[in-house]
């Protein structure tokens, strides 16, 4: 069995939909279907039950899925070890905003344990590009937050953090147990520069046009609140200084922590990074 065909099989098994799997693999559906039929012929068993209701993995398919995942991970580890021995294993990771997140430290430790020979280059970016330079080719993979324009990118969610209003500790609203966006309607917000991804800007503005201070980095957001009484949003888990506070916003969807990379990039270093990140953030 070819590794490429096994990757096709795993994609269909995870998506349970040939069309979605084909899109994920950046190929058309007919050759994917043919590859799965050849795999079934080679295995001597049906791997998927196909019906008008969708695709279901058979008992044989479930066994193959476990083995295929293990084999593909082993193949990736082999490539990485060879690259590390040759001194060519380098991955550039973009981090958005606040890299002091303890989950980032957990991810770094897990990656170091599993791939001690891989050099990680970190590009800590501001808030004006949520893709951390992916489209410009400045990084291989981004550890960032959504939502943003995902065209041309593959994006996997790691977790979702509730958000709150970032306020000065002496703000009249600071003692409230929770807030709604309407409570902040007449306040000045921190904004991102013109040309920033509009999907990203809209989320962090609470879906409304705002007026206020233009910021480019996490520290600028905090200073705008300290100096000017500006308001804005931040994940609840991001503890500010003693002069600031975060009050939960009950009518805002959570901020999604995601890992993203350019569509079609088959670098095994990226696949391994995504796998380790998924485990680190789940734990």
PDB file of C-alpha atoms in Angstrom:
ATOM      1  CA  UNK A   1       0.000   0.000   0.000  1.00  0.00           C
ATOM      2  CA  UNK A   2       1.367   3.376  -0.986  1.00  0.00           C
ATOM      3  CA  UNK A   3       1.660   6.094   1.652  1.00  0.00           C
ATOM      4  CA  UNK A   4      -0.076   8.567  -0.646  1.00  0.00           C
ATOM      5  CA  UNK A   5      -3.097   6.262  -0.992  1.00  0.00           C
ATOM      6  CA  UNK A   6      -3.208   5.802   2.772  1.00  0.00           C
ATOM      7  CA  UNK A   7      -3.274   9.586   3.189  1.00  0.00           C
ATOM      8  CA  UNK A   8      -6.219   9.681   0.791  1.00  0.00           C
ATOM      9  CA  UNK A   9      -7.966   6.987   2.826  1.00  0.00           C
ATOM     10  CA  UNK A  10      -7.391   8.794   6.139  1.00  0.00           C
ATOM     11  CA  UNK A  11      -8.809  12.033   4.699  1.00  0.00           C
ATOM     12  CA  UNK A  12     -12.004  10.288   3.556  1.00  0.00           C
ATOM     13  CA  UNK A  13     -12.289   8.419   6.875  1.00  0.00           C
ATOM     14  CA  UNK A  14     -11.980  11.651   8.858  1.00  0.00           C
ATOM     15  CA  UNK A  15     -14.283  13.723   6.662  1.00  0.00           C
ATOM     16  CA  UNK A  16     -16.760  10.890   5.887  1.00  0.00           C
ATOM     17  CA  UNK A  17     -17.415  12.750   2.659  1.00  0.00           C
ATOM     18  CA  UNK A  18     -15.560  12.305  -0.636  1.00  0.00           C
ATOM     19  CA  UNK A  19     -16.114  15.892  -1.729  1.00  0.00           C
ATOM     20  CA  UNK A  20     -14.753  17.420   1.488  1.00  0.00           C
ATOM     21  CA  UNK A  21     -11.845  14.979   1.504  1.00  0.00           C
ATOM     22  CA  UNK A  22     -10.988  15.893  -2.091  1.00  0.00           C
ATOM     23  CA  UNK A  23     -11.038  19.598  -1.216  1.00  0.00           C
ATOM     24  CA  UNK A  24      -8.818  18.931   1.811  1.00  0.00           C
ATOM     25  CA  UNK A  25      -6.370  17.014  -0.411  1.00  0.00           C
ATOM     26  CA  UNK A  26      -6.510  19.691  -3.144  1.00  0.00           C
ATOM     27  CA  UNK A  27      -7.605  17.230  -5.813  1.00  0.00           C
ATOM     28  CA  UNK A  28     -10.781  16.454  -7.738  1.00  0.00           C
ATOM     29  CA  UNK A  29     -13.187  13.798  -6.498  1.00  0.00           C
ATOM     30  CA  UNK A  30     -13.015  11.214  -9.360  1.00  0.00           C
ATOM     31  CA  UNK A  31      -9.304  10.314  -8.917  1.00  0.00           C
ATOM     32  CA  UNK A  32      -9.841  10.153  -5.142  1.00  0.00           C
ATOM     33  CA  UNK A  33     -12.729   7.719  -5.596  1.00  0.00           C
ATOM     34  CA  UNK A  34     -10.647   5.601  -7.963  1.00  0.00           C
ATOM     35  CA  UNK A  35      -7.753   5.515  -5.489  1.00  0.00           C
ATOM     36  CA  UNK A  36     -10.072   4.315  -2.698  1.00  0.00           C
ATOM     37  CA  UNK A  37     -11.543   1.612  -4.942  1.00  0.00           C
ATOM     38  CA  UNK A  38      -8.014   0.390  -5.779  1.00  0.00           C
ATOM     39  CA  UNK A  39      -7.200   0.355  -2.064  1.00  0.00           C
ATOM     40  CA  UNK A  40     -10.320  -1.698  -1.344  1.00  0.00           C
ATOM     41  CA  UNK A  41      -9.335  -4.137  -4.077  1.00  0.00           C
ATOM     42  CA  UNK A  42      -5.839  -4.416  -2.604  1.00  0.00           C
ATOM     43  CA  UNK A  43      -7.241  -4.929   0.905  1.00  0.00           C
ATOM     44  CA  UNK A  44      -9.796  -7.440  -0.353  1.00  0.00           C
ATOM     45  CA  UNK A  45     -12.576  -5.760   1.635  1.00  0.00           C
ATOM     46  CA  UNK A  46     -15.001  -2.839   1.529  1.00  0.00           C
ATOM     47  CA  UNK A  47     -13.663   0.090   3.572  1.00  0.00           C
ATOM     48  CA  UNK A  48     -16.640   2.450   3.277  1.00  0.00           C
ATOM     49  CA  UNK A  49     -20.364   1.874   3.093  1.00  0.00           C
ATOM     50  CA  UNK A  50     -21.675   4.375   0.548  1.00  0.00           C
ATOM     51  CA  UNK A  51     -25.306   5.460   0.419  1.00  0.00           C
ATOM     52  CA  UNK A  52     -27.430   8.501  -0.326  1.00  0.00           C
ATOM     53  CA  UNK A  53     -27.188   9.325   3.386  1.00  0.00           C
ATOM     54  CA  UNK A  54     -23.392   9.585   3.228  1.00  0.00           C
ATOM     55  CA  UNK A  55     -20.261   7.563   3.869  1.00  0.00           C
ATOM     56  CA  UNK A  56     -19.709   5.264   6.844  1.00  0.00           C
ATOM     57  CA  UNK A  57     -16.483   3.491   7.794  1.00  0.00           C
ATOM     58  CA  UNK A  58     -16.801  -0.312   7.903  1.00  0.00           C
ATOM     59  CA  UNK A  59     -15.281  -2.485  10.634  1.00  0.00           C
ATOM     60  CA  UNK A  60     -12.381  -3.331   8.307  1.00  0.00           C
ATOM     61  CA  UNK A  61     -12.005   0.355   7.476  1.00  0.00           C
ATOM     62  CA  UNK A  62     -11.781   1.221  11.190  1.00  0.00           C
ATOM     63  CA  UNK A  63      -8.926  -1.261  11.630  1.00  0.00           C
ATOM     64  CA  UNK A  64      -7.120   0.145   8.607  1.00  0.00           C
ATOM     65  CA  UNK A  65      -7.616   3.708   9.869  1.00  0.00           C
ATOM     66  CA  UNK A  66      -5.780   2.985  13.119  1.00  0.00           C
ATOM     67  CA  UNK A  67      -2.933   1.270  11.297  1.00  0.00           C
ATOM     68  CA  UNK A  68      -2.742   3.905   8.555  1.00  0.00           C
ATOM     69  CA  UNK A  69      -2.480   6.744  11.047  1.00  0.00           C
ATOM     70  CA  UNK A  70       0.309   4.961  12.918  1.00  0.00           C
ATOM     71  CA  UNK A  71       2.171   4.177   9.682  1.00  0.00           C
ATOM     72  CA  UNK A  72       1.880   7.756   8.387  1.00  0.00           C
ATOM     73  CA  UNK A  73       3.119   9.155  11.697  1.00  0.00           C
ATOM     74  CA  UNK A  74       6.075   6.771  11.581  1.00  0.00           C
ATOM     75  CA  UNK A  75       6.845   7.851   8.013  1.00  0.00           C
ATOM     76  CA  UNK A  76       6.749  11.498   9.061  1.00  0.00           C
ATOM     77  CA  UNK A  77       9.080  10.788  11.987  1.00  0.00           C
ATOM     78  CA  UNK A  78      11.483   9.038   9.629  1.00  0.00           C
ATOM     79  CA  UNK A  79      11.570  12.013   7.268  1.00  0.00           C
ATOM     80  CA  UNK A  80      12.084  14.388  10.177  1.00  0.00           C
ATOM     81  CA  UNK A  81      14.941  12.361  11.661  1.00  0.00           C
ATOM     82  CA  UNK A  82      16.691  12.205   8.303  1.00  0.00           C
ATOM     83  CA  UNK A  83      16.210  15.943   7.791  1.00  0.00           C
ATOM     84  CA  UNK A  84      17.478  16.662  11.299  1.00  0.00           C
ATOM     85  CA  UNK A  85      20.550  14.507  10.732  1.00  0.00           C
ATOM     86  CA  UNK A  86      21.200  16.391   7.500  1.00  0.00           C
ATOM     87  CA  UNK A  87      20.796  19.732   9.292  1.00  0.00           C
ATOM     88  CA  UNK A  88      17.859  20.777   7.113  1.00  0.00           C
ATOM     89  CA  UNK A  89      14.972  20.425   9.606  1.00  0.00           C
ATOM     90  CA  UNK A  90      13.818  23.983  10.257  1.00  0.00           C
ATOM     91  CA  UNK A  91      10.286  25.268  10.827  1.00  0.00           C
ATOM     92  CA  UNK A  92       9.302  28.931  11.098  1.00  0.00           C
ATOM     93  CA  UNK A  93       6.310  29.453  13.387  1.00  0.00           C
ATOM     94  CA  UNK A  94       4.309  32.671  13.584  1.00  0.00           C
ATOM     95  CA  UNK A  95       2.868  33.578  16.991  1.00  0.00           C
ATOM     96  CA  UNK A  96       0.197  36.234  17.294  1.00  0.00           C
ATOM     97  CA  UNK A  97       0.354  38.888  19.960  1.00  0.00           C
ATOM     98  CA  UNK A  98       0.879  37.396  23.403  1.00  0.00           C
ATOM     99  CA  UNK A  99       3.339  34.488  23.267  1.00  0.00           C
ATOM    100  CA  UNK A 100       3.296  34.299  27.094  1.00  0.00           C
ATOM    101  CA  UNK A 101       0.236  32.015  26.886  1.00  0.00           C
ATOM    102  CA  UNK A 102       1.159  28.966  29.049  1.00  0.00           C
ATOM    103  CA  UNK A 103      -0.268  26.649  26.390  1.00  0.00           C
ATOM    104  CA  UNK A 104       2.420  27.882  24.009  1.00  0.00           C
ATOM    105  CA  UNK A 105       5.056  26.879  26.570  1.00  0.00           C
ATOM    106  CA  UNK A 106       3.445  23.440  26.861  1.00  0.00           C
ATOM    107  CA  UNK A 107       3.466  23.063  23.082  1.00  0.00           C
ATOM    108  CA  UNK A 108       7.123  24.118  22.888  1.00  0.00           C
ATOM    109  CA  UNK A 109       8.118  21.537  25.509  1.00  0.00           C
ATOM    110  CA  UNK A 110       6.172  18.752  23.789  1.00  0.00           C
ATOM    111  CA  UNK A 111       7.652  19.603  20.388  1.00  0.00           C
ATOM    112  CA  UNK A 112      11.168  19.737  21.819  1.00  0.00           C
ATOM    113  CA  UNK A 113      10.728  16.284  23.371  1.00  0.00           C
ATOM    114  CA  UNK A 114       9.465  14.726  20.166  1.00  0.00           C
ATOM    115  CA  UNK A 115      11.754  16.524  17.706  1.00  0.00           C
ATOM    116  CA  UNK A 116      14.970  17.573  19.484  1.00  0.00           C
ATOM    117  CA  UNK A 117      16.802  17.884  16.173  1.00  0.00           C
ATOM    118  CA  UNK A 118      14.325  20.313  14.589  1.00  0.00           C
ATOM    119  CA  UNK A 119      15.168  24.008  14.778  1.00  0.00           C
ATOM    120  CA  UNK A 120      12.126  26.194  15.439  1.00  0.00           C
ATOM    121  CA  UNK A 121      12.321  29.819  14.381  1.00  0.00           C
ATOM    122  CA  UNK A 122       9.721  32.050  16.014  1.00  0.00           C
ATOM    123  CA  UNK A 123       8.233  35.156  14.415  1.00  0.00           C
ATOM    124  CA  UNK A 124       6.227  37.043  17.043  1.00  0.00           C
ATOM    125  CA  UNK A 125       3.795  39.275  15.160  1.00  0.00           C
ATOM    126  CA  UNK A 126       1.472  42.145  15.975  1.00  0.00           C
ATOM    127  CA  UNK A 127      -2.311  42.299  15.671  1.00  0.00           C
ATOM    128  CA  UNK A 128      -2.506  43.718  12.152  1.00  0.00           C
ATOM    129  CA  UNK A 129      -1.989  40.362  10.392  1.00  0.00           C
ATOM    130  CA  UNK A 130      -3.793  37.422  12.031  1.00  0.00           C
ATOM    131  CA  UNK A 131      -2.090  35.025   9.584  1.00  0.00           C
ATOM    132  CA  UNK A 132       1.320  36.006  11.052  1.00  0.00           C
ATOM    133  CA  UNK A 133       2.871  36.387   7.611  1.00  0.00           C
ATOM    134  CA  UNK A 134       1.651  33.117   6.067  1.00  0.00           C
ATOM    135  CA  UNK A 135       0.506  34.654   2.799  1.00  0.00           C
ATOM    136  CA  UNK A 136       3.733  36.628   2.479  1.00  0.00           C
ATOM    137  CA  UNK A 137       5.763  33.441   2.940  1.00  0.00           C
ATOM    138  CA  UNK A 138       7.360  34.733   6.145  1.00  0.00           C
ATOM    139  CA  UNK A 139       6.333  31.688   8.205  1.00  0.00           C
ATOM    140  CA  UNK A 140       5.566  28.025   7.557  1.00  0.00           C
ATOM    141  CA  UNK A 141       2.764  27.711  10.095  1.00  0.00           C
ATOM    142  CA  UNK A 142       0.863  30.162  12.309  1.00  0.00           C
ATOM    143  CA  UNK A 143      -0.412  29.722  15.852  1.00  0.00           C
ATOM    144  CA  UNK A 144      -3.033  32.425  15.941  1.00  0.00           C
ATOM    145  CA  UNK A 145      -6.662  33.352  16.561  1.00  0.00           C
ATOM    146  CA  UNK A 146      -9.675  33.508  14.293  1.00  0.00           C
ATOM    147  CA  UNK A 147     -11.766  34.627  12.674  1.00  0.00           C
ATOM    148  CA  UNK A 148      -9.982  35.907   9.576  1.00  0.00           C
ATOM    149  CA  UNK A 149     -10.085  35.436   5.816  1.00  0.00           C
ATOM    150  CA  UNK A 150      -9.118  31.764   5.382  1.00  0.00           C
ATOM    151  CA  UNK A 151      -8.889  31.716   1.576  1.00  0.00           C
ATOM    152  CA  UNK A 152      -5.804  29.829   0.421  1.00  0.00           C
ATOM    153  CA  UNK A 153      -5.153  28.511   3.931  1.00  0.00           C
ATOM    154  CA  UNK A 154      -5.836  25.331   5.870  1.00  0.00           C
ATOM    155  CA  UNK A 155      -7.071  26.133   9.388  1.00  0.00           C
ATOM    156  CA  UNK A 156      -7.568  23.766  12.343  1.00  0.00           C
ATOM    157  CA  UNK A 157      -9.160  24.878  15.604  1.00  0.00           C
ATOM    158  CA  UNK A 158      -7.270  23.991  18.782  1.00  0.00           C
ATOM    159  CA  UNK A 159      -9.636  25.476  21.369  1.00  0.00           C
ATOM    160  CA  UNK A 160     -11.962  28.414  21.970  1.00  0.00           C
ATOM    161  CA  UNK A 161     -11.510  31.042  24.705  1.00  0.00           C
ATOM    162  CA  UNK A 162     -14.343  33.180  26.098  1.00  0.00           C
ATOM    163  CA  UNK A 163     -13.676  36.899  25.819  1.00  0.00           C
ATOM    164  CA  UNK A 164     -14.326  39.912  27.989  1.00  0.00           C
ATOM    165  CA  UNK A 165     -14.108  43.681  27.978  1.00  0.00           C
ATOM    166  CA  UNK A 166     -10.660  45.011  28.889  1.00  0.00           C
ATOM    167  CA  UNK A 167     -11.172  47.954  31.243  1.00  0.00           C
ATOM    168  CA  UNK A 168      -9.208  50.138  33.612  1.00  0.00           C
ATOM    169  CA  UNK A 169      -9.647  48.970  37.205  1.00  0.00           C
ATOM    170  CA  UNK A 170     -11.315  52.290  38.158  1.00  0.00           C
ATOM    171  CA  UNK A 171     -13.746  52.175  35.225  1.00  0.00           C
ATOM    172  CA  UNK A 172     -17.425  52.500  36.300  1.00  0.00           C
ATOM    173  CA  UNK A 173     -18.113  49.141  34.634  1.00  0.00           C
ATOM    174  CA  UNK A 174     -15.165  47.312  36.193  1.00  0.00           C
ATOM    175  CA  UNK A 175     -17.140  45.982  39.163  1.00  0.00           C
ATOM    176  CA  UNK A 176     -19.871  44.420  37.045  1.00  0.00           C
ATOM    177  CA  UNK A 177     -19.974  40.624  37.058  1.00  0.00           C
ATOM    178  CA  UNK A 178     -20.672  40.542  33.327  1.00  0.00           C
ATOM    179  CA  UNK A 179     -21.365  42.887  30.453  1.00  0.00           C
ATOM    180  CA  UNK A 180     -23.046  42.980  27.064  1.00  0.00           C
ATOM    181  CA  UNK A 181     -21.797  44.790  23.978  1.00  0.00           C
ATOM    182  CA  UNK A 182     -24.617  47.316  24.396  1.00  0.00           C
ATOM    183  CA  UNK A 183     -23.031  48.412  27.680  1.00  0.00           C
ATOM    184  CA  UNK A 184     -19.997  49.583  25.695  1.00  0.00           C
ATOM    185  CA  UNK A 185     -21.844  51.180  22.784  1.00  0.00           C
ATOM    186  CA  UNK A 186     -20.895  54.780  23.635  1.00  0.00           C
ATOM    187  CA  UNK A 187     -17.254  54.044  24.492  1.00  0.00           C
ATOM    188  CA  UNK A 188     -14.091  54.534  22.448  1.00  0.00           C
ATOM    189  CA  UNK A 189     -12.545  51.209  21.404  1.00  0.00           C
ATOM    190  CA  UNK A 190      -9.085  50.237  20.276  1.00  0.00           C
ATOM    191  CA  UNK A 191      -9.021  49.627  16.530  1.00  0.00           C
ATOM    192  CA  UNK A 192      -6.611  48.120  14.014  1.00  0.00           C
ATOM    193  CA  UNK A 193      -5.029  50.112  11.161  1.00  0.00           C
ATOM    194  CA  UNK A 194      -6.731  50.606   7.820  1.00  0.00           C
ATOM    195  CA  UNK A 195      -6.166  47.595   5.570  1.00  0.00           C
ATOM    196  CA  UNK A 196      -6.373  45.052   8.399  1.00  0.00           C
ATOM    197  CA  UNK A 197      -8.371  41.908   7.547  1.00  0.00           C
ATOM    198  CA  UNK A 198     -12.026  43.098   7.821  1.00  0.00           C
ATOM    199  CA  UNK A 199     -13.237  39.767   9.261  1.00  0.00           C
ATOM    200  CA  UNK A 200     -10.662  40.050  12.039  1.00  0.00           C
ATOM    201  CA  UNK A 201     -11.392  43.729  12.640  1.00  0.00           C
ATOM    202  CA  UNK A 202     -15.137  43.112  12.812  1.00  0.00           C
ATOM    203  CA  UNK A 203     -14.829  40.403  15.457  1.00  0.00           C
ATOM    204  CA  UNK A 204     -12.622  42.448  17.790  1.00  0.00           C
ATOM    205  CA  UNK A 205     -14.931  45.452  17.322  1.00  0.00           C
ATOM    206  CA  UNK A 206     -17.951  43.432  18.416  1.00  0.00           C
ATOM    207  CA  UNK A 207     -19.408  43.434  14.911  1.00  0.00           C
ATOM    208  CA  UNK A 208     -20.027  47.194  14.946  1.00  0.00           C
ATOM    209  CA  UNK A 209     -18.208  50.209  13.471  1.00  0.00           C
ATOM    210  CA  UNK A 210     -16.276  51.919  16.264  1.00  0.00           C
ATOM    211  CA  UNK A 211     -14.264  55.023  16.930  1.00  0.00           C
ATOM    212  CA  UNK A 212     -11.124  55.053  19.004  1.00  0.00           C
ATOM    213  CA  UNK A 213      -7.380  54.506  19.218  1.00  0.00           C
ATOM    214  CA  UNK A 214      -5.474  52.614  16.526  1.00  0.00           C
ATOM    215  CA  UNK A 215      -3.260  49.863  17.966  1.00  0.00           C
ATOM    216  CA  UNK A 216      -0.893  47.312  16.461  1.00  0.00           C
ATOM    217  CA  UNK A 217       0.195  45.132  19.373  1.00  0.00           C
ATOM    218  CA  UNK A 218      -1.122  43.657  22.632  1.00  0.00           C
ATOM    219  CA  UNK A 219       0.880  46.088  24.755  1.00  0.00           C
ATOM    220  CA  UNK A 220      -0.495  49.040  22.778  1.00  0.00           C
ATOM    221  CA  UNK A 221      -4.032  47.796  23.561  1.00  0.00           C
ATOM    222  CA  UNK A 222      -3.270  47.712  27.271  1.00  0.00           C
ATOM    223  CA  UNK A 223      -1.620  51.117  27.229  1.00  0.00           C
ATOM    224  CA  UNK A 224      -4.590  52.616  25.357  1.00  0.00           C
ATOM    225  CA  UNK A 225      -6.841  51.408  28.174  1.00  0.00           C
ATOM    226  CA  UNK A 226      -4.477  52.643  30.913  1.00  0.00           C
ATOM    227  CA  UNK A 227      -3.847  56.085  29.477  1.00  0.00           C
ATOM    228  CA  UNK A 228      -7.098  56.917  27.710  1.00  0.00           C
ATOM    229  CA  UNK A 229      -9.802  54.713  29.264  1.00  0.00           C
ATOM    230  CA  UNK A 230     -10.268  53.051  25.874  1.00  0.00           C
ATOM    231  CA  UNK A 231     -12.121  49.725  25.900  1.00  0.00           C
ATOM    232  CA  UNK A 232     -11.777  46.592  23.828  1.00  0.00           C
ATOM    233  CA  UNK A 233     -11.881  42.836  24.018  1.00  0.00           C
ATOM    234  CA  UNK A 234      -9.389  40.250  25.188  1.00  0.00           C
ATOM    235  CA  UNK A 235      -9.515  36.533  26.094  1.00  0.00           C
ATOM    236  CA  UNK A 236     -10.599  36.046  29.704  1.00  0.00           C
ATOM    237  CA  UNK A 237      -7.515  33.982  30.481  1.00  0.00           C
ATOM    238  CA  UNK A 238      -5.135  36.821  29.614  1.00  0.00           C
ATOM    239  CA  UNK A 239      -4.619  38.346  33.050  1.00  0.00           C
ATOM    240  CA  UNK A 240      -3.774  42.065  32.745  1.00  0.00           C
ATOM    241  CA  UNK A 241      -1.787  44.207  35.175  1.00  0.00           C
ATOM    242  CA  UNK A 242      -3.256  45.174  38.545  1.00  0.00           C
ATOM    243  CA  UNK A 243      -4.506  48.445  37.041  1.00  0.00           C
ATOM    244  CA  UNK A 244      -6.627  46.607  34.459  1.00  0.00           C
ATOM    245  CA  UNK A 245      -9.478  44.121  34.662  1.00  0.00           C
ATOM    246  CA  UNK A 246     -11.429  41.891  32.285  1.00  0.00           C
ATOM    247  CA  UNK A 247     -15.218  41.576  32.603  1.00  0.00           C
ATOM    248  CA  UNK A 248     -16.903  38.680  30.716  1.00  0.00           C
ATOM    249  CA  UNK A 249     -18.964  39.628  27.652  1.00  0.00           C
ATOM    250  CA  UNK A 250     -21.991  37.347  27.539  1.00  0.00           C
ATOM    251  CA  UNK A 251     -23.085  38.052  23.965  1.00  0.00           C
ATOM    252  CA  UNK A 252     -19.746  37.530  22.181  1.00  0.00           C
ATOM    253  CA  UNK A 253     -18.757  34.180  20.633  1.00  0.00           C
ATOM    254  CA  UNK A 254     -15.455  32.752  21.918  1.00  0.00           C
ATOM    255  CA  UNK A 255     -12.118  33.572  20.332  1.00  0.00           C
ATOM    256  CA  UNK A 256     -10.884  30.523  18.412  1.00  0.00           C
ATOM    257  CA  UNK A 257      -7.252  29.512  18.847  1.00  0.00           C
ATOM    258  CA  UNK A 258      -6.171  27.955  15.559  1.00  0.00           C
ATOM    259  CA  UNK A 259      -3.165  26.619  13.723  1.00  0.00           C
ATOM    260  CA  UNK A 260      -2.984  27.600  10.051  1.00  0.00           C
ATOM    261  CA  UNK A 261      -0.757  26.907   7.060  1.00  0.00           C
ATOM    262  CA  UNK A 262      -0.839  27.431   3.310  1.00  0.00           C
ATOM    263  CA  UNK A 263      -3.058  25.075   1.326  1.00  0.00           C
ATOM    264  CA  UNK A 264      -1.147  22.357  -0.469  1.00  0.00           C
ATOM    265  CA  UNK A 265       1.925  22.539   1.765  1.00  0.00           C
ATOM    266  CA  UNK A 266       2.822  18.886   2.474  1.00  0.00           C
ATOM    267  CA  UNK A 267       5.841  19.600   4.682  1.00  0.00           C
ATOM    268  CA  UNK A 268       5.893  16.772   7.291  1.00  0.00           C
ATOM    269  CA  UNK A 269       7.216  19.273   9.838  1.00  0.00           C
ATOM    270  CA  UNK A 270       3.916  21.130   9.582  1.00  0.00           C
ATOM    271  CA  UNK A 271       1.840  17.960   9.920  1.00  0.00           C
ATOM    272  CA  UNK A 272       3.802  16.981  13.005  1.00  0.00           C
ATOM    273  CA  UNK A 273       3.507  20.476  14.490  1.00  0.00           C
ATOM    274  CA  UNK A 274      -0.268  20.423  14.032  1.00  0.00           C
ATOM    275  CA  UNK A 275      -0.535  16.986  15.635  1.00  0.00           C
ATOM    276  CA  UNK A 276       1.550  18.035  18.659  1.00  0.00           C
ATOM    277  CA  UNK A 277      -0.320  21.345  18.987  1.00  0.00           C
ATOM    278  CA  UNK A 278      -3.662  19.572  18.959  1.00  0.00           C
ATOM    279  CA  UNK A 279      -2.564  17.308  21.804  1.00  0.00           C
ATOM    280  CA  UNK A 280      -0.935  20.148  23.795  1.00  0.00           C
ATOM    281  CA  UNK A 281      -4.032  22.350  23.686  1.00  0.00           C
ATOM    282  CA  UNK A 282      -6.377  19.441  24.414  1.00  0.00           C
ATOM    283  CA  UNK A 283      -4.360  18.556  27.522  1.00  0.00           C
TER     284      UNK A 283
END
